[in-house]
Amino acid sequence: FLAEQLWPIKGQLVLALIGLAIGGLMGLMQALDRVGIVIYKAMLMQTYYQGLTIHGVLLAFLFTFAFSNAFVSLVAIRGFERPLASTFLAQGAFWTMLVGTLLAAYAILTNQATVLFTFYAPMRASSLFFLGAALLVISTLLTALNLVLTRRAWQREHPGERTPLLGFVGVVTYVMWALASLGVVVLVVFFLLPWSLGWLKTTDPQFNRILFWYTGHAIVYFWLMPAYISWYLMVPRQVGGRVFSDSLVRLAFILLLVFSVPTGLHHQYVDPGIPTVMKVVHLFTTFSVVFPSLVTAFTVMAALEDGGRARGGTGLLGWIWKLPWGDPSVAAQLLAMLVFILGGATGIVNASYNLNNVVHNTSFVPGHFHMTVGTAVTLSFIGISYWLIPFLTGRELMGRRLALAQAWLWFVGVLLFARGQIAAGLLGEPRRSSIGEAPYRDLISAGLDNWLTAIGGTLMVISGLLYFIVVLWTVFAGRRLTQPLEIPVAEMRFGARETSPRLDQLGFWFLIAVILVAIAYIPTILLYLPLQSVSPPIKVY
Ligand code: HAS
């Protein structure tokens, strides 16, 4: 590892954890709001929405982007067994992430960008916020470019060989994101930024939404795929099992590349002005992108079973108890996987055109995404950090029991939280609404569902506090490791030699992804483009 490539990795990890700490703390305010305990002012917030914006932006963008940049860069260095192709790009990713964070944070903290993490019109934010958000995306794109160049450099050094799987999956993750980020890049650069600077008098909220959700669904797989890298290629090693085959892992990542992006209109099933036929096309692609997750469920489960049996597990389920549940890194990720089964199931409810009419814009949706990004991803990143921080600092993980308690508390907390949100949502409770304040306070009672949300959310915040105790204890008072740690990398039953060359041809699959995106989006975009010059001035909220 080159020192000049290692510090940007460490720096981005620190930024990610700052995002998790501050963003997570805001969750307490929102959870307690459900039962009428309103503490925004005590937490120095002007409104519920200011806190919710901090929560969403810091967790969904800063924490996830910065953690992925750090983790996937490290994984690529290990996978390709060479430094990243460009130190300039690696350091550039850190600086753009830092400056972007400072600009966006300034705008939000001064209440000039209370627009939530879905920042499309008609909510207008300060241009500093949009600039900050753009820089965060640019940071990920610099990482994407660096990973592609690193793969190219590796290929030049190893002509005719299959790309190492660990390197390949990292590159696929970022190539998918490069295609996915196009919508939000166009939205910010051509519409929101000029509009916020007053250069553009009007902007069309419906077209804004189309561009935002073009990125807005694929982004969830950009959050998820780094966790999948760990579930497929690291956790099996940590539990002593082997992964079934190199081909199957490559196939799952390639399917995610192909199907993640042309799905965004499923966030707009109830929007007027979008042809139903195009919504139905996105319905089919959404169900297609479920498939690689089902492949993941069975493949990872098989690798875990292999490990559990190698440790002496017998019978149908006996292997489960033999898994190393006492290792905080493993326990956190196994619990994250279990919650993802429910997260995925609720996603399928959301994606079903007619069921979506029942749950859209209700608290069912935050119930879903706290089990996906809020746990499958976040608890996995936490689990990864339990080996990553010792690896990067050369210090032993301290407070292992505390770390285990942290993982279980998060697991119990999110199940209560999601149970509350989902049941309340099915009764019609709106999302993104301060239930503890007028007018909702008088309309919605703090029944059992809202109490479960409040208790579950509070447990998640306490779990977060335990996590930061473990991290700070390790970083500042951890015992020096006598032996350097290794990055865990799983073995395959059927390795790269058995893999078809087609599954290593990234350019070919990228082209298919682009064609599918064109089919899924061009008809709707052509409908809206001519309207852009005539859209009437809109009211700014
Ligand atoms: Fe979603 C809304 C549909 C996955 C995040 N989603 C959201 C929003 C977020 C989000 C943040 O179709 C709200 C955005 C906003 O503010 O409006 N989602 C889906 C579907 C999937 C899905 C079909 N979502 C995710 C993931 C997310 C995420 C992943 C974050 C990381 N979602 C929707 C829809 C909406 C939506 C609609 C809009 C709703 C509306 O009306 O507004 C699928 O990809 C899910 C597939 C997953 C599975 C689960 C597989 C299970 C696995 C675990 C295996 C377990 C093992 C454990 C191995 C089928 C892989 C073994 C352990 C032992 C110990 C034995």
Coordinates of C-alpha atoms and ligand atoms in Angstrom, one line a residue:
F1 CA 0.0 0.0 0.0
L2 CA 1.4 3.4 -1.0
A3 CA 1.2 5.9 1.8
E4 CA 0.1 8.6 -0.5
Q5 CA -2.9 6.4 -1.5
L6 CA -3.6 5.2 2.0
W7 CA -4.2 8.6 3.6
P8 CA -7.1 9.5 1.3
I9 CA -8.7 6.2 2.1
K10 CA -8.3 6.8 5.9
G11 CA -9.5 10.4 5.4
Q12 CA -12.7 9.3 3.6
L13 CA -13.3 6.8 6.3
V14 CA -13.2 9.5 8.9
L15 CA -15.6 11.7 6.8
A16 CA -17.9 8.7 6.5
L17 CA -18.0 8.2 10.3
I18 CA -18.6 11.9 11.0
G19 CA -21.5 11.6 8.6
L20 CA -22.8 8.6 10.4
A21 CA -22.4 10.2 13.9
I22 CA -24.2 13.5 13.2
G23 CA -26.7 12.0 10.8
G24 CA -27.6 9.2 13.1
L25 CA -28.1 11.5 16.1
M26 CA -30.8 13.3 14.1
G27 CA -32.7 10.0 14.0
L28 CA -33.4 10.4 17.7
M29 CA -35.4 13.5 17.1
Q30 CA -37.4 11.9 14.3
A31 CA -38.1 8.8 16.3
L32 CA -39.3 10.6 19.4
D33 CA -41.5 12.9 17.3
R34 CA -43.7 9.9 16.6
V35 CA -44.9 9.9 20.2
G36 CA -45.2 13.7 20.6
I37 CA -41.8 14.3 22.1
V38 CA -40.6 17.3 20.0
I39 CA -37.0 18.2 20.6
Y40 CA -35.8 20.0 17.5
K41 CA -35.1 23.2 19.3
A42 CA -33.1 21.4 22.0
M43 CA -31.1 19.9 19.1
L44 CA -30.5 23.4 17.7
M45 CA -32.8 22.8 14.7
Q46 CA -35.1 25.4 13.4
T47 CA -37.6 22.8 12.0
Y48 CA -38.3 19.1 11.7
Y49 CA -37.3 19.4 8.0
Q50 CA -33.9 20.9 8.8
G51 CA -33.1 17.9 11.0
L52 CA -34.5 15.4 8.4
T53 CA -32.4 17.0 5.7
I54 CA -29.2 16.6 7.8
H55 CA -30.2 13.0 8.6
G56 CA -30.9 12.1 4.9
V57 CA -27.9 14.0 3.3
L58 CA -25.3 12.9 5.8
L59 CA -26.4 9.3 5.9
A60 CA -27.5 8.6 2.3
F61 CA -24.8 10.6 0.6
L62 CA -21.8 11.4 2.8
F63 CA -21.6 8.2 4.9
T64 CA -22.3 5.8 2.0
F65 CA -20.2 7.6 -0.7
A66 CA -17.2 8.2 1.6
F67 CA -17.3 4.7 3.0
S68 CA -17.6 3.1 -0.4
N69 CA -14.8 5.3 -1.9
A70 CA -12.5 4.2 0.9
F71 CA -13.5 0.5 1.1
V72 CA -13.8 -0.2 -2.6
S73 CA -10.4 1.5 -3.3
L74 CA -8.8 -0.7 -0.7
V75 CA -10.5 -3.8 -2.0
A76 CA -9.3 -2.9 -5.5
I77 CA -5.7 -2.5 -4.4
R78 CA -5.9 -5.9 -2.7
G79 CA -7.8 -7.5 -5.6
F80 CA -5.5 -6.3 -8.3
E81 CA -2.4 -6.6 -6.0
R82 CA -1.1 -3.3 -7.3
P83 CA -1.5 0.4 -6.4
L84 CA -4.4 2.4 -7.8
A85 CA -3.5 3.8 -11.3
S86 CA -3.6 7.4 -10.2
T87 CA -2.6 8.9 -6.9
F88 CA -3.8 12.3 -8.1
L89 CA -7.4 10.9 -8.6
A90 CA -7.2 9.1 -5.2
Q91 CA -6.3 12.3 -3.4
G92 CA -8.7 14.3 -5.6
A93 CA -11.6 12.1 -4.4
F94 CA -10.7 12.9 -0.8
W95 CA -10.5 16.7 -1.4
T96 CA -13.7 16.9 -3.5
M97 CA -15.5 14.9 -0.8
L98 CA -14.2 17.2 1.9
V99 CA -15.0 20.5 0.2
G100 CA -18.4 19.1 -1.0
T101 CA -19.3 18.2 2.6
L102 CA -18.3 21.6 4.0
L103 CA -20.3 23.5 1.4
A104 CA -23.4 21.3 1.8
A105 CA -23.1 21.3 5.6
Y106 CA -22.8 25.1 5.7
A107 CA -25.9 25.5 3.6
I108 CA -28.0 23.0 5.6
L109 CA -26.9 24.2 9.0
T110 CA -27.7 27.8 8.2
N111 CA -31.2 26.6 7.1
Q112 CA -30.5 27.6 3.4
A113 CA -31.0 24.1 2.1
T114 CA -33.9 22.5 4.0
V115 CA -34.9 20.4 1.0
L116 CA -34.5 16.8 2.2
F117 CA -32.2 14.4 0.5
T118 CA -34.5 14.3 -2.5
F119 CA -33.6 17.8 -3.5
Y120 CA -35.6 18.4 -6.7
A121 CA -37.8 21.4 -7.5
P122 CA -40.0 23.1 -6.3
M123 CA -37.9 23.1 -3.1
R124 CA -35.1 25.6 -3.7
A125 CA -31.8 25.4 -1.9
S126 CA -28.8 27.7 -1.8
S127 CA -26.4 27.2 -4.7
L128 CA -23.8 26.2 -2.2
F129 CA -25.8 23.1 -1.3
F130 CA -26.1 22.1 -5.0
L131 CA -22.4 22.7 -5.5
G132 CA -21.6 20.6 -2.4
A133 CA -23.9 17.8 -3.6
A134 CA -22.2 18.0 -7.1
L135 CA -18.7 17.7 -5.5
L136 CA -19.8 14.6 -3.5
V137 CA -20.8 13.0 -6.8
I138 CA -17.7 14.1 -8.5
S139 CA -15.6 12.5 -5.8
T140 CA -17.3 9.1 -6.5
L141 CA -16.7 9.6 -10.3
L142 CA -13.0 10.3 -9.7
T143 CA -12.9 7.0 -7.8
A144 CA -14.8 5.3 -10.7
L145 CA -12.3 6.6 -13.2
N146 CA -9.4 5.5 -11.0
L147 CA -10.8 2.0 -10.7
V148 CA -11.3 1.6 -14.4
L149 CA -7.8 2.8 -15.1
T150 CA -6.4 0.4 -12.5
R151 CA -8.2 -2.5 -14.2
R152 CA -6.7 -1.4 -17.5
A153 CA -3.2 -1.2 -16.0
W154 CA -3.7 -4.7 -14.6
Q155 CA -4.9 -6.0 -17.9
R156 CA -1.8 -4.6 -19.6
E157 CA 0.4 -6.3 -17.1
H158 CA -1.5 -9.6 -17.4
P159 CA -2.6 -10.0 -21.0
G160 CA -5.2 -12.7 -21.7
E161 CA -5.9 -13.4 -18.0
R162 CA -9.4 -13.0 -16.3
T163 CA -9.6 -9.9 -14.1
P164 CA -9.3 -11.0 -10.4
L165 CA -12.8 -11.2 -8.9
L166 CA -12.2 -8.9 -6.0
G167 CA -11.0 -6.2 -8.3
F168 CA -13.7 -6.9 -10.9
V169 CA -16.7 -6.5 -8.5
G170 CA -15.4 -3.1 -7.3
V171 CA -15.0 -1.8 -10.8
V172 CA -18.5 -3.1 -11.8
T173 CA -20.0 -1.2 -8.8
Y174 CA -18.5 2.0 -9.8
V175 CA -19.2 1.6 -13.5
M176 CA -22.8 1.0 -12.7
W177 CA -22.8 4.2 -10.6
A178 CA -21.1 6.2 -13.3
L179 CA -24.1 5.4 -15.6
A180 CA -26.6 5.9 -12.8
S181 CA -25.3 9.3 -11.7
L182 CA -26.0 10.8 -15.1
G183 CA -29.5 11.9 -14.2
V184 CA -28.6 13.8 -11.1
V185 CA -25.5 15.3 -12.8
V186 CA -27.7 16.7 -15.6
L187 CA -30.3 17.9 -13.0
V188 CA -27.8 19.8 -10.9
V189 CA -25.6 21.2 -13.6
F190 CA -28.3 22.2 -16.2
F191 CA -31.3 23.0 -13.9
L192 CA -30.9 23.3 -10.2
L193 CA -27.6 25.2 -10.0
P194 CA -28.5 27.8 -12.7
W195 CA -32.0 28.1 -11.1
S196 CA -30.6 28.6 -7.6
L197 CA -28.2 31.3 -9.0
G198 CA -31.1 33.1 -10.7
W199 CA -29.7 32.4 -14.2
L200 CA -32.7 30.2 -15.0
K201 CA -36.1 31.7 -14.3
T202 CA -38.0 28.5 -14.2
T203 CA -37.5 24.8 -13.9
D204 CA -40.0 22.0 -14.5
P205 CA -40.6 20.0 -11.3
Q206 CA -41.9 16.9 -13.1
F207 CA -38.8 16.8 -15.4
N208 CA -36.7 17.3 -12.3
R209 CA -38.3 14.3 -10.7
I210 CA -37.7 12.1 -13.8
L211 CA -34.0 13.1 -13.8
F212 CA -33.7 12.7 -10.0
W213 CA -35.3 9.2 -9.9
Y214 CA -33.2 8.1 -12.9
T215 CA -30.3 8.2 -10.4
G216 CA -32.5 7.8 -7.3
H217 CA -33.2 4.1 -7.5
A218 CA -29.9 2.9 -9.0
I219 CA -28.2 4.7 -6.1
V220 CA -29.6 2.1 -3.7
Y221 CA -27.5 -0.6 -5.5
F222 CA -24.5 1.7 -5.4
W223 CA -25.0 1.7 -1.6
L224 CA -25.7 -2.0 -1.5
M225 CA -23.0 -3.4 -3.8
P226 CA -20.0 -2.7 -1.5
A227 CA -21.9 -4.6 1.2
Y228 CA -22.4 -7.4 -1.3
I229 CA -18.6 -7.4 -2.0
S230 CA -18.2 -8.2 1.7
W231 CA -21.0 -10.7 1.9
Y232 CA -19.8 -12.6 -1.1
L233 CA -16.0 -12.4 -0.9
M234 CA -15.1 -11.6 2.7
V235 CA -17.7 -13.0 5.2
P236 CA -17.3 -16.6 3.8
R237 CA -13.6 -16.4 4.6
Q238 CA -14.4 -15.0 8.1
V239 CA -16.7 -18.0 8.8
G240 CA -14.4 -20.6 7.2
G241 CA -16.6 -21.4 4.2
R242 CA -16.1 -21.3 0.4
V243 CA -18.1 -19.5 -2.3
F244 CA -19.7 -21.7 -4.9
S245 CA -18.3 -20.1 -8.0
D246 CA -16.5 -17.2 -9.5
S247 CA -18.9 -17.1 -12.4
L248 CA -22.0 -16.8 -10.2
V249 CA -20.6 -13.8 -8.3
R250 CA -19.6 -12.1 -11.6
L251 CA -23.1 -12.8 -13.0
A252 CA -24.8 -11.3 -10.0
F253 CA -22.8 -8.1 -10.3
I254 CA -23.2 -7.9 -14.1
L255 CA -27.0 -8.3 -13.7
L256 CA -26.9 -5.4 -11.2
L257 CA -25.0 -3.3 -13.7
V258 CA -27.5 -4.1 -16.5
F259 CA -30.8 -3.8 -14.6
S260 CA -30.2 -1.2 -11.8
V261 CA -30.6 2.0 -13.8
P262 CA -33.7 1.6 -16.0
T263 CA -35.9 1.3 -13.0
G264 CA -36.4 4.8 -11.7
L265 CA -40.0 5.3 -12.8
H266 CA -41.2 2.9 -10.1
H267 CA -40.8 5.9 -7.8
Q268 CA -43.3 7.7 -10.0
Y269 CA -46.1 5.2 -10.5
V270 CA -48.6 7.7 -9.1
D271 CA -47.1 10.7 -11.0
P272 CA -49.4 12.1 -13.8
G273 CA -48.0 12.9 -17.2
I274 CA -45.8 9.7 -17.6
P275 CA -47.1 7.1 -20.0
T276 CA -48.4 4.0 -18.2
V277 CA -46.6 1.8 -20.7
M278 CA -43.3 3.3 -19.6
K279 CA -44.1 2.7 -16.0
V280 CA -44.8 -0.9 -16.8
V281 CA -41.5 -1.2 -18.6
H282 CA -39.8 0.0 -15.4
L283 CA -42.0 -2.5 -13.4
F284 CA -40.4 -5.4 -15.3
T285 CA -36.8 -4.1 -15.0
T286 CA -37.4 -3.6 -11.3
F287 CA -38.4 -7.2 -10.9
S288 CA -35.4 -8.2 -13.0
V289 CA -33.1 -6.4 -10.6
V290 CA -34.5 -8.4 -7.7
F291 CA -33.1 -11.5 -9.3
P292 CA -29.4 -10.9 -8.6
S293 CA -30.4 -10.3 -4.9
L294 CA -32.1 -13.7 -4.9
V295 CA -29.0 -15.2 -6.4
T296 CA -27.0 -13.5 -3.6
A297 CA -29.4 -14.8 -0.9
F298 CA -28.9 -18.5 -2.0
T299 CA -25.1 -18.2 -2.8
V300 CA -24.2 -16.4 0.4
M301 CA -26.4 -18.7 2.4
A302 CA -24.6 -21.7 0.8
A303 CA -21.2 -20.3 1.7
L304 CA -22.3 -19.7 5.3
E305 CA -23.6 -23.3 5.4
D306 CA -20.3 -24.5 4.1
G307 CA -18.5 -22.6 6.9
G308 CA -21.0 -23.7 9.6
R309 CA -20.6 -27.4 8.6
A310 CA -16.8 -27.1 8.4
R311 CA -17.0 -25.9 12.1
G312 CA -19.0 -29.1 13.0
G313 CA -22.5 -28.0 12.4
T314 CA -24.9 -30.9 11.6
G315 CA -28.6 -31.3 10.7
L316 CA -30.8 -29.0 8.7
L317 CA -30.1 -25.8 10.7
G318 CA -27.4 -26.9 13.2
W319 CA -24.7 -25.1 11.1
I320 CA -26.2 -21.7 11.8
W321 CA -25.3 -21.9 15.5
K322 CA -21.7 -23.0 14.7
L323 CA -21.1 -19.7 12.8
P324 CA -18.7 -17.4 14.7
W325 CA -21.4 -15.3 16.2
G326 CA -18.9 -14.1 18.8
D327 CA -17.0 -12.2 16.2
P328 CA -18.5 -8.7 16.0
S329 CA -17.6 -8.2 12.4
V330 CA -19.4 -11.4 11.4
A331 CA -22.3 -11.0 13.8
A332 CA -23.1 -7.5 12.5
Q333 CA -23.1 -8.7 8.9
L334 CA -25.2 -11.8 9.5
L335 CA -27.8 -9.7 11.3
A336 CA -27.7 -7.2 8.4
M337 CA -28.4 -10.1 6.0
L338 CA -31.3 -11.3 8.0
V339 CA -32.9 -7.9 8.1
F340 CA -32.3 -7.6 4.3
I341 CA -34.7 -10.5 3.7
L342 CA -37.5 -8.3 5.1
G343 CA -36.1 -5.2 3.5
G344 CA -36.2 -7.0 0.1
A345 CA -39.7 -8.3 0.6
T346 CA -41.0 -4.8 1.4
G347 CA -39.2 -3.6 -1.7
I348 CA -41.1 -6.1 -3.8
V349 CA -44.3 -4.7 -2.3
N350 CA -43.2 -1.2 -3.2
A351 CA -42.4 -2.3 -6.7
S352 CA -45.8 -3.9 -7.4
Y353 CA -47.7 -1.3 -9.3
N354 CA -51.1 -1.7 -7.6
L355 CA -49.7 -2.3 -4.1
N356 CA -47.6 0.8 -4.5
N357 CA -50.9 2.8 -4.5
V358 CA -51.4 1.7 -0.9
V359 CA -48.0 2.4 0.5
H360 CA -46.6 5.3 -1.6
N361 CA -45.7 8.3 0.5
T362 CA -46.7 6.6 3.7
S363 CA -44.4 5.6 6.5
F364 CA -44.2 2.1 5.0
V365 CA -41.4 3.5 2.7
P366 CA -39.1 4.6 5.5
G367 CA -39.9 1.2 7.1
H368 CA -38.5 -0.4 3.9
F369 CA -35.4 1.7 3.6
H370 CA -34.3 1.5 7.2
M371 CA -34.1 -2.3 6.6
T372 CA -32.2 -1.9 3.4
V373 CA -29.8 1.1 3.4
G374 CA -30.4 1.7 7.1
T375 CA -29.4 -1.8 8.1
A376 CA -28.4 -4.2 5.3
V377 CA -25.9 -1.5 4.2
T378 CA -25.1 0.4 7.4
L379 CA -24.8 -2.5 9.8
S380 CA -22.6 -4.3 7.1
F381 CA -20.4 -1.2 6.9
I382 CA -20.2 -1.2 10.7
G383 CA -19.3 -4.9 10.6
I384 CA -16.6 -4.3 7.9
S385 CA -15.2 -1.5 10.0
Y386 CA -14.6 -3.9 12.9
W387 CA -11.8 -5.4 10.9
L388 CA -11.0 -2.4 8.6
I389 CA -10.2 0.0 11.5
P390 CA -7.8 -2.4 13.2
F391 CA -6.3 -3.1 9.7
L392 CA -5.8 0.6 9.0
T393 CA -4.6 1.7 12.5
G394 CA -2.6 -1.4 13.4
R395 CA -4.6 -1.5 16.7
E396 CA -6.6 -4.4 18.1
L397 CA -10.4 -4.0 18.2
M398 CA -11.3 -3.0 21.7
G399 CA -14.6 -3.6 23.5
R400 CA -15.6 -6.7 21.5
R401 CA -18.6 -7.4 23.8
L402 CA -19.7 -3.9 23.5
A403 CA -19.4 -4.3 19.7
L404 CA -21.5 -7.4 19.8
A405 CA -24.1 -5.7 22.0
Q406 CA -24.1 -2.9 19.4
A407 CA -24.9 -5.2 16.5
W408 CA -27.7 -7.0 18.4
L409 CA -29.2 -3.7 19.7
W410 CA -29.3 -2.3 16.1
F411 CA -31.0 -5.5 14.9
V412 CA -33.7 -5.4 17.6
G413 CA -34.0 -1.7 17.2
V414 CA -34.6 -1.7 13.5
L415 CA -37.1 -4.6 13.7
L416 CA -39.2 -2.6 16.2
F417 CA -38.7 0.6 14.2
A418 CA -39.7 -1.0 10.9
R419 CA -42.6 -2.9 12.4
G420 CA -43.9 0.5 13.7
Q421 CA -43.4 2.4 10.5
I422 CA -44.8 -0.4 8.2
A423 CA -48.0 -1.0 10.2
A424 CA -48.6 2.8 10.6
G425 CA -48.0 3.2 6.9
L426 CA -50.6 0.6 6.0
L427 CA -53.1 2.6 8.1
G428 CA -52.1 5.6 6.0
E429 CA -49.7 7.5 8.2
P430 CA -47.8 9.9 5.9
R431 CA -44.0 9.9 5.7
R432 CA -41.8 13.0 6.0
S433 CA -44.3 14.6 8.4
S434 CA -43.8 15.8 11.9
I435 CA -46.4 13.6 13.5
G436 CA -45.8 15.2 16.9
E437 CA -46.8 18.7 15.8
A438 CA -49.9 20.3 14.5
P439 CA -51.8 19.4 12.4
Y440 CA -50.8 15.7 12.5
R441 CA -50.7 15.7 16.3
D442 CA -54.5 16.2 16.4
L443 CA -55.2 13.7 13.6
I444 CA -52.9 10.8 14.4
S445 CA -52.8 9.1 17.8
A446 CA -49.4 7.9 19.2
G447 CA -50.7 4.3 19.2
L448 CA -48.7 1.1 19.5
D449 CA -47.2 1.5 16.0
N450 CA -45.7 4.9 16.7
W451 CA -44.4 3.8 20.1
L452 CA -42.6 0.9 18.5
T453 CA -41.1 3.3 16.0
A454 CA -40.0 5.6 18.8
I455 CA -38.5 2.8 20.9
G456 CA -36.8 1.1 18.0
G457 CA -35.3 4.3 16.7
T458 CA -34.0 5.2 20.1
L459 CA -32.4 1.7 20.4
M460 CA -30.7 2.3 17.0
V461 CA -29.3 5.6 18.3
I462 CA -28.0 4.0 21.5
S463 CA -26.4 1.3 19.3
G464 CA -24.8 4.0 17.3
L465 CA -23.3 5.5 20.5
L466 CA -21.9 2.1 21.5
Y467 CA -20.3 1.9 18.0
F468 CA -18.5 5.2 18.4
I469 CA -17.3 4.2 21.9
V470 CA -15.7 1.0 20.3
V471 CA -14.2 3.0 17.4
L472 CA -12.7 5.8 19.6
W473 CA -11.5 3.2 22.1
T474 CA -9.8 1.2 19.4
V475 CA -8.3 4.2 17.6
F476 CA -7.0 6.1 20.7
A477 CA -6.4 3.3 23.2
G478 CA -6.3 0.1 21.2
R479 CA -3.3 -2.3 21.9
R480 CA -0.8 -2.3 19.1
L481 CA -1.2 -5.5 17.0
T482 CA 1.8 -7.7 17.0
Q483 CA 1.0 -9.2 13.6
P484 CA -0.4 -7.0 10.7
L485 CA -4.0 -8.0 9.8
E486 CA -4.9 -9.4 6.4
I487 CA -7.9 -8.4 4.4
P488 CA -10.2 -11.5 4.5
V489 CA -10.7 -12.9 1.0
A490 CA -12.8 -16.0 0.4
E491 CA -11.8 -19.1 -1.6
M492 CA -13.9 -20.4 -4.5
R493 CA -15.1 -23.9 -5.2
F494 CA -14.9 -23.1 -8.9
G495 CA -12.4 -20.3 -9.6
A496 CA -11.7 -17.9 -12.4
R497 CA -10.3 -20.6 -14.7
E498 CA -13.9 -22.1 -15.1
T499 CA -15.4 -18.6 -15.8
S500 CA -16.5 -17.8 -19.3
P501 CA -14.5 -14.9 -20.9
R502 CA -17.8 -13.2 -21.7
L503 CA -18.4 -12.7 -17.9
D504 CA -15.2 -10.6 -17.8
Q505 CA -16.1 -8.3 -20.7
L506 CA -17.2 -5.3 -18.9
G507 CA -17.4 -3.1 -22.0
F508 CA -19.9 -5.5 -23.6
W509 CA -22.2 -5.5 -20.5
F510 CA -21.9 -1.8 -20.1
L511 CA -23.2 -1.4 -23.7
I512 CA -26.2 -3.6 -22.9
A513 CA -26.9 -1.5 -19.8
V514 CA -26.8 1.7 -22.0
I515 CA -29.1 0.2 -24.5
L516 CA -31.6 -0.8 -21.8
V517 CA -31.4 2.6 -20.3
A518 CA -32.1 4.2 -23.7
I519 CA -35.2 2.0 -24.2
A520 CA -36.5 2.7 -20.7
Y521 CA -35.9 6.5 -20.7
I522 CA -35.7 8.0 -24.2
P523 CA -39.5 8.0 -24.9
T524 CA -40.3 9.8 -21.6
I525 CA -37.5 12.3 -22.0
L526 CA -38.5 13.1 -25.5
L527 CA -42.0 13.9 -24.2
Y528 CA -40.6 16.4 -21.7
L529 CA -37.7 18.0 -23.5
P530 CA -39.9 20.3 -25.8
L531 CA -41.8 21.5 -22.7
Q532 CA -38.7 22.8 -20.9
S533 CA -38.6 26.2 -22.7
V534 CA -42.3 26.9 -22.0
S535 CA -42.8 25.7 -18.4
P536 CA -44.5 28.5 -16.4
P537 CA -42.7 30.1 -13.4
I538 CA -43.3 28.0 -10.3
K539 CA -43.9 28.9 -6.7
V540 CA -40.8 28.4 -4.7
Y541 CA -41.2 26.7 -1.3
Ligands
HAS1 FE1 -36.1 0.3 -2.3 C1 -38.0 3.2 -2.1 C2 -38.3 -1.1 -4.5 C3 -34.1 -2.5 -2.6 C4 -33.6 1.9 -0.5 N1 -35.9 2.2 -1.5 C5 -36.8 3.2 -1.5 C6 -36.2 4.3 -0.8 C7 -35.0 4.0 -0.4 C8 -34.8 2.6 -0.8 C9 -34.0 4.9 0.4 O1 -40.5 -0.1 -6.4 C10 -37.0 5.7 -0.6 C11 -36.5 6.8 -1.5 C12 -37.3 8.0 -1.2 O2 -36.9 8.8 -0.3 O3 -38.4 8.1 -1.7 N2 -36.2 -1.5 -3.3 C13 -37.2 -1.9 -4.1 C14 -37.0 -3.2 -4.6 C15 -35.8 -3.6 -4.1 C16 -35.3 -2.5 -3.3 C17 -37.8 -4.0 -5.6 N3 -34.2 -0.2 -1.7 C18 -33.6 -1.4 -1.9 C19 -32.2 -1.3 -1.4 C20 -32.1 -0.1 -0.8 C21 -33.4 0.6 -1.0 C22 -31.2 -2.5 -1.5 C23 -30.9 0.5 -0.2 C24 -29.8 0.0 -0.1 N4 -37.8 0.9 -3.1 C25 -38.5 0.2 -4.0 C26 -39.6 1.1 -4.5 C27 -39.6 2.3 -3.9 C28 -38.4 2.2 -3.0 C29 -40.6 0.7 -5.6 C30 -40.5 3.5 -4.0 C31 -41.6 3.4 -3.1 C32 -42.5 4.6 -3.2 O4 -43.6 4.5 -3.6 O5 -42.0 5.7 -2.9 C33 -35.1 -5.0 -4.3 O6 -33.8 -4.8 -5.0 C34 -34.9 -5.8 -3.1 C35 -34.3 -7.2 -3.5 C36 -33.8 -7.9 -2.3 C37 -34.2 -9.1 -1.9 C38 -33.6 -9.7 -0.6 C39 -32.5 -10.8 -0.8 C40 -31.9 -11.1 0.5 C41 -30.6 -11.3 0.8 C42 -30.2 -11.7 2.2 C43 -29.9 -13.1 2.3 C44 -29.7 -13.5 3.7 C45 -28.8 -14.4 4.1 C46 -28.7 -14.5 5.6 C47 -27.8 -15.1 3.3 C48 -35.1 -10.0 -2.7 C49 -29.5 -11.1 -0.2 C50 -28.3 -15.8 6.1 C51 -28.0 -15.7 7.6 C52 -28.0 -16.6 8.4 C53 -27.7 -16.4 9.8 C54 -28.5 -18.0 8.1

